[in-house]
């Protein structure tokens, strides 16, 4: 029986001298896709899902007190305790407060009526909707704490109210109170809010005249779409554990969640098909090239058997060659995969998960070996079972 | 018995003096082999002694290669007896036959003289790997043998890039590396020109005389048969000593 060290030496030398580049490339592509998708795929997916989810509002939950529907019911609002409890829940990314209703006032600018929708918001409102300051700054905790008469405008409202930039520093009068414009809000989720005027929730409670100017709307931004439905199920129980709440209304984008899930599933299937196709092609390549090799070397096999090789030696040699090709493809794939991961991480400003990469190396080598074994076993068995006399007579 | 010996182009005749004391290596008697209804061998008998070279000749399809495969324990006869070095070789199982081949036989084929994509050194080393000889010892023996066939300088050369004559010398070295008692050669000069044929046969003769190896050569070439001590003509499935 051939020693394993001798077998390895023969197999590796032979394969290095006769590189089967097509097979190696195919396996390496599959392995590179596997390691790339598995290491950075989850992060990328989360980012994509987060963006898609934000556009579709699917990770945002709004919970409102609905006591106004029931006459003679005192107003209810969310307490700090309740908001803090939500902020500390694992699936919640941000929790903010707003008013259920907006106050609408009318003003005249150069003989033109301009309607201003005034909304009281807390400092976390911006984070929930991922809004940013197009000019100046957004409302912060100091404004909230000092009940400041400052406001942030949507860009369209600012254009309607003032003729020229800069808008920051200008004054807006609301119910005889002057509010200083500190910033212009922008962002994908502004949508119709570009015509809104945002003031601190505390100032709104103090100064607006409309009823129910309380923080009666809770805004939750969840980490992923998978976190939305579990928290909805527990919502009444969670709120009741903190405060008395007779009437609640929870709104979320149920249909959009289903759509986003379908998109993610399709992308997953597509990626898996790509990986499977590439590895399958590699296995087929190994199968075909091993059979070609067995045929090409039939007399050589006969001579080896004549020299005293056992069937097992021949089988191990051919299986070893198939595994060697597959492992060369696996190593090349790991290298390509790491290069791809580094490039993606650099381009997207993500940290490189080295531990995950290292943990994936044995998995990739095992996957490559499996491909080699699948493609190489049957040709190796055929080579080992070859009749010596027929092999030596083979032309 | 006269023995023809040639070295290069020089031809001289010698007379063997101690034939009676020569060890009997192989004895095949009444070997029969059929392929369906076709009778390839109809009772072939053959004896090979140590230090002797026997040629098996005959027209194409007469069963020469079949006889060689049977003698090499690579094919089973349908009938007959076959003993080698005092053992009944037909009673061995496949594993024992492989072991016997590894220890006592060396093979040289007409084509496939060398293993492709291997160096000269690796080609010659191969049989010793199957015998489990340590690598250091293997390499020393390979280099000694390559020197004897004037290929030491090409030990690391890719064997399939060598000339036909050099490839056959590699094949001889590989066949001899395990110190076999019997060399079985199927048309070893089939792809060689006249000069290289003479050189190869001279080498076989030296191996035969110096190492007391018994050699059976299957050939069409009368020039090759001239070098042999015994020539068997296969006709109608039977062997006749020419």
XYZ file of C-alpha atoms in Angstrom:
637
model
C 0.000 0.000 0.000
C 1.292 3.419 -0.996
C 2.267 5.575 1.996
C 0.135 8.694 2.437
C 3.200 10.966 2.285
C 4.255 9.420 -1.041
C 0.706 9.620 -2.360
C 0.488 13.319 -1.455
C 3.825 14.033 -3.094
C 2.866 12.270 -6.340
C -0.578 13.853 -6.481
C 0.453 17.421 -5.656
C 3.436 17.416 -8.026
C 1.378 15.981 -10.859
C -1.456 18.460 -10.420
C 0.902 21.421 -10.179
C 2.569 20.299 -13.408
C -0.760 19.809 -15.152
C -2.971 22.604 -13.777
C -6.648 22.273 -14.700
C -7.337 25.975 -14.674
C -10.984 25.812 -15.781
C -11.917 23.493 -12.932
C -9.884 25.442 -10.388
C -11.387 28.751 -11.525
C -14.934 27.441 -11.326
C -14.494 26.102 -7.802
C -12.667 29.227 -6.692
C -15.535 31.387 -7.946
C -18.064 29.389 -5.936
C -15.920 29.457 -2.800
C -15.189 33.177 -3.181
C -18.919 33.871 -3.498
C -19.635 31.657 -0.498
C -17.098 33.299 1.815
C -17.933 36.786 0.531
C -21.684 36.385 0.884
C -21.428 34.690 4.251
C -18.968 37.139 5.819
C -20.146 40.517 4.524
C -23.456 39.410 3.068
C -25.315 39.729 6.374
C -23.979 43.245 6.960
C -24.722 44.238 3.386
C -28.149 42.663 3.576
C -28.884 44.536 6.801
C -27.847 47.782 5.155
C -29.875 47.135 2.049
C -32.855 45.968 4.075
C -32.477 48.978 6.343
C -32.523 51.321 3.343
C -35.371 49.486 1.631
C -37.218 49.236 4.914
C -36.795 52.919 5.613
C -38.050 53.876 2.174
C -41.045 51.651 2.664
C -41.465 52.687 6.311
C -41.448 49.000 7.225
C -39.247 49.261 10.296
C -41.169 52.207 11.726
C -44.044 51.710 14.145
C -46.368 54.440 15.293
C -48.411 53.982 18.433
C -51.055 56.626 19.235
C -53.399 57.239 22.105
C -56.950 57.143 20.758
C -58.958 58.467 23.698
C -60.355 61.310 21.548
C -62.650 58.774 19.902
C -64.392 58.222 23.212
C -66.198 61.264 24.669
C -65.522 62.353 28.228
C -62.237 60.490 28.357
C -59.320 62.501 29.781
C -56.292 62.970 27.505
C -53.527 60.408 27.649
C -49.909 60.661 26.664
C -46.749 58.538 26.746
C -44.606 58.993 29.845
C -40.801 59.192 29.937
C -40.785 55.861 31.767
C -42.585 54.153 28.893
C -40.280 55.703 26.287
C -37.165 54.679 28.247
C -38.507 51.136 28.533
C -38.912 50.943 24.730
C -35.480 52.437 24.125
C -33.976 49.600 26.158
C -35.713 46.801 24.253
C -33.286 44.743 22.106
C -35.093 45.124 18.764
C -35.645 48.865 19.106
C -33.120 51.144 17.431
C -34.687 54.514 18.307
C -37.800 55.639 20.167
C -39.146 59.171 19.802
C -42.241 61.182 20.629
C -44.469 63.458 18.652
C -47.985 64.884 18.673
C -50.849 62.982 17.129
C -52.299 66.161 15.623
C -50.586 69.090 13.962
C -51.572 72.687 14.470
C -52.235 74.469 11.185
C -51.975 78.266 10.962
C -52.292 80.601 8.062
C -50.024 83.507 7.304
C -49.637 85.940 4.409
C -46.456 86.305 2.507
C -46.496 88.920 -0.268
C -50.292 88.709 -0.705
C -50.166 84.958 -0.740
C -51.696 82.630 1.863
C -49.200 80.177 3.315
C -50.414 77.351 5.565
C -47.985 76.188 8.213
C -48.389 72.789 9.828
C -46.792 72.884 13.232
C -45.595 69.658 14.807
C -44.103 69.199 18.241
C -41.314 66.633 18.206
C -38.667 65.343 20.631
C -34.934 65.089 19.691
C -35.281 61.419 18.695
C -37.864 62.168 16.013
C -35.040 62.865 13.527
C -33.304 59.591 14.255
C -36.481 57.561 13.851
C -36.978 58.921 10.317
C -33.250 59.301 9.616
C -33.601 62.983 8.829
C -30.683 65.363 8.734
C -29.988 69.081 8.734
C -29.961 70.454 5.206
C -29.016 73.815 6.694
C -28.227 74.778 10.306
C -29.089 72.138 12.893
C -31.957 69.991 14.107
C -33.803 70.369 17.409
C -31.851 68.883 20.300
C -32.223 67.946 23.965
C -31.261 71.435 25.133
C -34.112 72.961 23.095
C -36.402 70.362 24.597
C -35.219 70.927 28.136
C -35.249 74.763 27.923
C -38.608 74.715 26.103
C -36.949 77.038 23.566
C -38.893 78.960 20.971
C -36.903 77.652 18.048
C -38.044 75.805 14.969
C -36.797 73.628 12.124
C -38.544 74.002 8.764
C -39.109 71.731 5.833
C -37.388 73.058 2.729
C -40.617 73.814 0.795
C -42.083 75.719 3.717
C -38.869 77.725 4.044
C -39.023 78.644 0.347
C -42.674 79.669 0.672
C -42.037 81.806 3.722
C -38.758 83.477 2.863
C -37.536 84.806 -0.450
C -33.821 84.403 -0.013
C -31.367 82.131 1.698
C -30.000 81.770 4.284
C -33.154 80.680 6.040
C -31.383 79.977 9.320
C -31.684 82.889 11.753
C -34.950 84.163 10.328
C -37.949 84.627 12.626
C -41.383 83.017 12.343
C -44.347 84.248 14.358
C -46.751 81.589 15.658
C -49.628 82.706 17.865
C -47.820 85.934 18.751
C -44.696 84.042 19.735
C -41.540 84.554 17.724
C -39.635 81.398 16.853
C -36.102 81.487 15.501
C -35.389 79.204 12.546
C -32.345 77.087 13.572
C -32.270 74.672 10.687
C -33.799 73.206 7.559
C -34.525 69.481 7.729
C -33.844 67.174 4.800
C -33.736 63.466 4.088
C -35.468 60.743 2.151
C -38.239 60.348 4.705
C -39.230 64.036 4.758
C -41.838 63.410 2.038
C -44.862 65.660 2.735
C -43.118 66.953 5.841
C -41.229 69.440 3.662
C -44.147 71.793 4.361
C -43.971 71.286 8.155
C -42.620 73.431 10.928
C -41.069 71.458 13.795
C -40.874 72.895 17.295
C -39.776 71.287 20.586
C -42.481 69.093 22.083
C -42.248 70.976 25.386
C -42.735 74.341 23.643
C -45.688 72.913 21.723
C -47.337 71.762 24.942
C -46.797 75.186 26.494
C -47.784 77.444 23.624
C -50.014 75.823 21.004
C -53.706 76.314 21.464
C -55.030 73.167 19.808
C -56.307 70.431 22.159
C -54.211 67.334 22.872
C -50.840 68.957 22.289
C -49.314 66.177 24.323
C -46.741 63.571 23.401
C -49.451 61.150 22.406
C -47.641 59.548 19.484
C -44.831 57.082 20.108
C -42.469 56.496 17.175
C -40.347 53.369 17.120
C -37.660 52.521 14.604
C -36.858 48.784 14.757
C -33.454 47.280 13.946
C -34.828 44.904 11.318
C -38.117 43.898 9.810
C -37.952 40.690 11.835
C -38.217 42.771 15.020
C -41.458 44.478 14.013
C -44.098 41.825 14.452
C -42.839 40.327 17.744
C -42.938 43.746 19.412
C -46.402 44.489 18.043
C -47.698 41.323 19.701
C -46.249 42.393 23.048
C -47.051 46.103 22.701
C -50.211 46.407 24.880
C -48.662 44.301 27.593
C -45.444 46.343 27.523
C -47.215 49.699 27.702
C -49.622 48.562 30.398
C -46.655 47.457 32.467
C -45.545 51.118 32.586
C -48.730 53.206 32.493
C -52.496 53.147 32.220
C -53.558 53.210 28.581
C -57.145 52.508 27.682
C -57.077 53.100 23.920
C -54.167 52.454 21.614
C -53.710 52.350 17.873
C -50.669 50.676 16.354
C -49.763 51.339 12.741
C -47.138 49.523 10.727
C -46.534 48.626 7.069
C -47.626 45.021 7.058
C -47.857 44.603 3.272
C -44.538 46.336 2.749
C -42.886 43.946 5.230
C -44.147 40.997 3.211
C -42.820 42.599 0.012
C -39.405 43.326 1.518
C -39.214 39.769 2.851
C -40.003 38.437 -0.619
C -37.270 40.624 -2.138
C -34.728 39.380 0.421
C -35.734 35.767 -0.153
C -35.355 36.174 -3.909
C -31.912 37.755 -3.525
C -30.898 34.879 -1.217
C -32.133 32.274 -3.665
C -30.307 34.036 -6.486
C -27.055 34.102 -4.539
C -27.423 30.486 -3.448
C -28.135 29.464 -7.033
C -24.996 31.298 -8.139
C -22.871 29.538 -5.526
C -24.441 26.148 -6.225
C -24.062 26.585 -9.993
C -20.416 27.495 -9.693
C -19.592 24.651 -7.291
C -21.691 22.236 -9.356
C -19.803 23.277 -12.454
C -16.565 22.666 -10.555
C -17.720 19.193 -9.497
C -18.750 18.398 -13.061
C -15.394 19.695 -14.310
C -13.579 17.434 -11.867
C -15.761 14.479 -12.819
C -15.139 15.041 -16.518
C -11.421 15.770 -16.252
C -10.927 12.773 -13.931
C -12.633 10.486 -16.430
C -10.541 11.964 -19.245
C -7.443 11.433 -17.152
C -8.379 7.804 -16.404
C -8.901 7.159 -20.117
C -5.734 8.965 -21.145
C -3.685 7.034 -18.584
C -5.283 3.613 -18.964
C -2.039 1.884 -19.935
C -0.232 3.753 -17.184
C -2.774 2.397 -14.679
C -2.261 -1.092 -16.112
C 1.492 -0.735 -15.735
C 1.138 0.498 -12.147
C -1.040 -2.504 -11.321
C 1.478 -4.766 -13.036
C 4.257 -3.254 -10.918
C 2.387 -4.285 -7.796
C 0.055 -1.393 -7.076
C -3.177 -2.437 -5.396
C -6.611 -1.296 -6.520
C -6.781 0.941 -3.449
C -3.538 2.687 -4.465
C -4.944 3.601 -7.858
C -8.254 4.728 -6.371
C -6.532 6.859 -3.758
C -4.257 8.374 -6.389
C -7.118 9.477 -8.647
C -9.301 10.608 -5.764
C -6.293 12.476 -4.380
C -5.828 14.239 -7.713
C -9.492 15.298 -7.742
C -9.258 16.547 -4.151
C -6.011 18.336 -4.938
C -7.671 20.211 -7.812
C -10.667 21.051 -5.649
C -8.474 22.268 -2.785
C -6.398 24.401 -5.163
C -9.705 25.918 -6.286
C -10.739 26.305 -2.647
C -7.515 28.100 -1.703
C -7.780 30.396 -4.724
C -11.430 31.029 -3.816
C -10.543 31.932 -0.223
C -7.935 34.370 -1.541
C -10.382 35.939 -4.032
C -13.050 36.015 -1.333
C -10.830 37.827 1.167
C -9.778 40.364 -1.475
C -13.464 40.940 -2.312
C -14.397 41.307 1.358
C -11.605 43.838 1.915
C -12.685 45.813 -1.145
C -16.366 45.828 -0.100
C -15.546 46.760 3.497
C -13.273 49.561 2.337
C -15.839 50.879 -0.148
C -18.716 50.786 2.337
C -16.753 51.842 5.400
C -17.495 48.606 7.230
C -15.103 46.933 9.687
C -13.399 43.753 8.406
C -14.647 40.728 10.338
C -11.314 38.871 10.503
C -12.544 36.347 13.060
C -15.440 35.423 10.799
C -13.052 35.128 7.829
C -10.730 32.821 9.788
C -13.673 30.699 10.930
C -14.847 30.408 7.321
C -11.520 29.066 6.003
C -11.996 25.469 7.254
C -15.618 25.548 6.091
C -14.517 26.640 2.605
C -11.835 23.952 2.453
C -14.380 21.359 3.580
C -16.831 22.552 0.915
C -14.110 22.384 -1.762
C -13.142 18.885 -0.595
C -16.767 17.807 -0.793
C -16.944 19.101 -4.366
C -13.715 17.221 -5.183
C -15.006 14.041 -3.553
C -18.344 14.283 -5.365
C -16.681 14.795 -8.726
C -13.723 12.467 -8.250
C -15.008 9.388 -6.449
C -16.672 7.554 -9.303
C -13.810 8.042 -11.823
C -11.376 6.925 -9.085
C -13.432 3.797 -8.424
C -13.495 3.075 -12.163
C -9.717 3.487 -12.333
C -9.184 1.168 -9.361
C -11.477 -1.527 -10.754
C -9.769 -1.548 -14.122
C -8.836 -4.960 -15.484
C -5.036 -5.047 -15.818
C -4.926 -7.074 -18.993
C -7.471 -4.835 -20.735
C -5.662 -1.736 -19.483
C -2.322 -2.915 -20.838
C -3.873 -3.737 -24.196
C -5.741 -0.408 -24.367
C -4.926 1.645 -27.464
C 23.919 -23.745 -25.763
C 25.434 -20.822 -27.575
C 24.913 -17.343 -26.396
C 25.054 -14.370 -28.726
C 26.457 -11.307 -27.137
C 26.690 -7.902 -28.793
C 28.135 -4.720 -27.400
C 27.550 -1.792 -29.688
C 28.291 -3.148 -33.142
C 30.697 -5.860 -31.972
C 29.300 -9.376 -32.167
C 30.860 -12.362 -30.447
C 29.743 -15.832 -29.488
C 30.211 -17.426 -26.096
C 29.405 -20.850 -24.772
C 27.598 -21.286 -21.483
C 29.491 -23.727 -19.292
C 27.286 -24.372 -16.269
C 23.730 -24.573 -17.612
C 22.848 -27.526 -15.471
C 23.404 -25.597 -12.230
C 21.163 -22.669 -13.216
C 18.143 -22.021 -10.970
C 14.723 -22.588 -12.491
C 12.673 -19.404 -12.105
C 9.396 -20.039 -13.948
C 7.772 -23.158 -15.288
C 4.507 -22.996 -17.159
C 2.974 -26.217 -18.426
C 0.018 -26.843 -20.710
C -1.312 -23.307 -20.393
C -4.702 -22.870 -22.067
C -6.481 -19.577 -22.607
C -9.730 -19.088 -24.495
C -11.500 -15.870 -25.459
C -15.041 -17.081 -25.997
C -14.818 -19.673 -28.727
C -11.368 -18.518 -29.819
C -8.501 -20.591 -28.390
C -5.550 -18.226 -27.959
C -3.291 -20.703 -26.150
C -3.772 -24.467 -26.506
C -1.290 -25.929 -24.071
C 1.816 -23.789 -24.001
C 4.754 -24.965 -21.940
C 7.734 -22.775 -21.140
C 10.638 -22.715 -18.694
C 12.841 -19.794 -17.694
C 16.100 -20.086 -15.795
C 18.041 -17.432 -13.915
C 20.475 -15.537 -16.116
C 18.717 -16.688 -19.267
C 16.872 -14.684 -21.860
C 13.931 -16.189 -23.735
C 12.170 -14.725 -26.754
C 8.546 -15.439 -27.599
C 7.891 -14.892 -31.286
C 5.019 -15.416 -33.603
C 2.620 -13.671 -35.949
C 0.223 -10.980 -34.724
C -2.706 -12.335 -32.721
C -1.023 -15.658 -31.970
C -1.268 -15.123 -28.208
C 2.220 -13.773 -27.388
C 0.956 -10.903 -25.234
C -1.642 -13.167 -23.616
C 1.118 -15.578 -22.623
C 3.168 -12.688 -21.199
C 0.177 -11.450 -19.169
C -0.377 -14.950 -17.778
C 3.300 -15.336 -16.906
C 3.179 -11.910 -15.252
C 0.170 -12.972 -13.118
C -1.929 -10.310 -14.794
C -4.372 -12.739 -16.360
C -5.563 -16.187 -15.272
C -5.247 -19.138 -17.680
C -8.217 -21.431 -18.193
C -6.086 -24.505 -17.632
C -2.495 -25.532 -16.994
C 0.028 -25.263 -14.198
C 2.377 -22.450 -13.409
C 5.071 -22.440 -10.749
C 7.575 -19.748 -9.927
C 10.426 -19.864 -7.447
C 8.999 -23.057 -6.015
C 5.450 -21.817 -5.530
C 2.191 -22.642 -7.251
C 1.451 -19.177 -8.626
C -2.075 -19.940 -9.827
C -3.220 -20.657 -6.286
C -2.357 -17.123 -5.096
C -5.178 -14.648 -4.507
C -5.134 -11.164 -6.083
C -3.325 -9.546 -3.162
C -0.691 -12.270 -2.991
C -0.207 -12.052 -6.736
C 0.304 -8.267 -6.458
C 2.878 -8.873 -3.725
C 4.624 -11.549 -5.811
C 4.752 -9.240 -8.827
C 6.119 -6.429 -6.694
C 8.883 -8.632 -5.236
C 9.957 -10.773 -8.163
C 8.775 -9.271 -11.466
C 9.721 -6.288 -13.551
C 7.663 -5.140 -16.545
C 8.618 -3.271 -19.699
C 5.979 -2.363 -22.265
C 6.236 -1.271 -25.886
C 4.323 1.971 -25.427
C 3.713 3.769 -22.172
C 7.367 3.375 -21.321
C 7.144 6.289 -18.915
C 4.535 7.933 -16.707
C 3.622 11.290 -18.159
C 4.117 14.472 -16.115
C 6.686 12.726 -13.916
C 10.436 13.192 -13.834
C 12.868 10.415 -14.689
C 13.673 10.004 -11.004
C 9.984 9.753 -10.023
C 9.333 7.192 -12.768
C 12.061 4.892 -11.568
C 11.160 5.445 -7.918
C 7.552 4.287 -8.374
C 7.864 0.500 -7.757
C 9.833 1.117 -4.561
C 7.004 3.283 -3.216
C 4.654 0.324 -3.474
C 7.205 -1.782 -1.596
C 7.382 0.774 1.230
C 11.122 1.464 0.849
C 12.120 4.652 2.764
C 12.543 7.723 0.543
C 16.232 8.271 1.251
C 17.080 4.689 0.325
C 14.838 4.925 -2.708
C 16.597 7.974 -4.080
C 20.043 6.432 -3.563
C 18.999 3.281 -5.418
C 17.357 5.297 -8.193
C 20.513 7.351 -8.769
C 22.695 4.220 -8.832
C 20.445 2.648 -11.414
C 20.152 5.802 -13.502
C 23.945 5.952 -13.630
C 24.024 2.420 -14.914
C 21.692 3.361 -17.785
C 23.526 6.671 -18.398
C 20.565 8.819 -17.344
C 21.867 10.217 -14.049
C 22.247 13.637 -15.652
C 18.577 13.648 -16.607
C 17.128 12.554 -13.273
C 15.054 15.705 -12.918
C 14.053 15.923 -16.594
C 10.376 15.458 -17.482
C 10.312 11.880 -18.762
C 7.832 12.467 -21.601
C 10.278 14.969 -23.123
C 12.990 12.315 -23.550
C 13.779 10.504 -26.809
C 12.304 7.045 -27.447
C 15.610 5.335 -26.592
C 15.974 7.289 -23.372
C 12.380 6.508 -22.407
C 13.052 2.788 -22.838
C 16.131 3.093 -20.652
C 13.945 4.765 -18.012
C 11.534 1.842 -18.348
C 14.396 -0.635 -17.898
C 15.638 1.216 -14.831
C 12.105 1.210 -13.406
C 11.722 -2.495 -14.108
C 15.040 -3.268 -12.412
C 14.752 -0.986 -9.392
C 13.002 -3.591 -7.265
C 15.775 -6.147 -7.935
C 13.383 -8.490 -9.759
C 14.232 -12.115 -10.552
C 12.258 -11.997 -13.789
C 11.888 -9.262 -16.411
C 8.861 -9.469 -18.712
C 9.135 -7.260 -21.775
C 6.439 -6.799 -24.413
C 7.914 -5.532 -27.689
C 10.483 -3.366 -25.859
C 12.189 -2.402 -29.096
C 9.027 -1.783 -31.068
C 9.554 1.962 -31.290
C 13.339 2.004 -31.499
C 15.646 2.247 -34.506
C 18.294 -0.374 -35.267
C 21.083 1.244 -33.301
C 18.982 1.816 -30.203
C 17.621 -1.736 -30.459
C 21.146 -3.111 -30.348
C 22.063 -0.909 -27.394
C 18.945 -1.955 -25.506
C 19.496 -5.652 -26.134
C 23.118 -5.319 -25.078
C 21.868 -3.793 -21.870
C 19.390 -6.626 -21.342
C 22.176 -9.116 -21.887
C 24.328 -7.423 -19.253
C 21.431 -7.409 -16.799
C 20.861 -11.073 -17.490
C 24.486 -12.063 -17.030
C 25.511 -9.742 -14.217
C 22.369 -9.919 -12.079
C 21.210 -13.450 -12.931
C 17.826 -12.093 -13.928
C 15.634 -14.215 -16.191
C 14.143 -12.258 -19.100
C 11.206 -13.108 -21.340
C 10.833 -10.861 -24.365
C 7.823 -10.871 -26.652
C 8.987 -9.681 -30.055
C 8.500 -9.758 -33.797
C 12.087 -8.817 -34.440
C 14.497 -11.685 -35.369
C 17.391 -9.347 -34.505
C 16.139 -9.284 -30.896
C 15.722 -13.052 -30.865
C 19.397 -13.384 -31.790
C 20.342 -12.087 -28.364
C 18.221 -14.673 -26.536
C 19.229 -18.076 -25.199
C 15.914 -19.680 -26.074
C 13.415 -18.706 -28.737
C 9.830 -19.937 -28.488
C 7.751 -19.780 -31.637
C 4.035 -19.606 -30.981
C 2.023 -21.344 -33.679
C -1.586 -22.465 -33.500
C -1.653 -21.701 -29.805
C 1.341 -23.903 -29.015
C 4.989 -23.013 -28.269
C 7.813 -24.648 -30.176
C 11.433 -24.114 -29.215
C 13.127 -22.779 -32.310
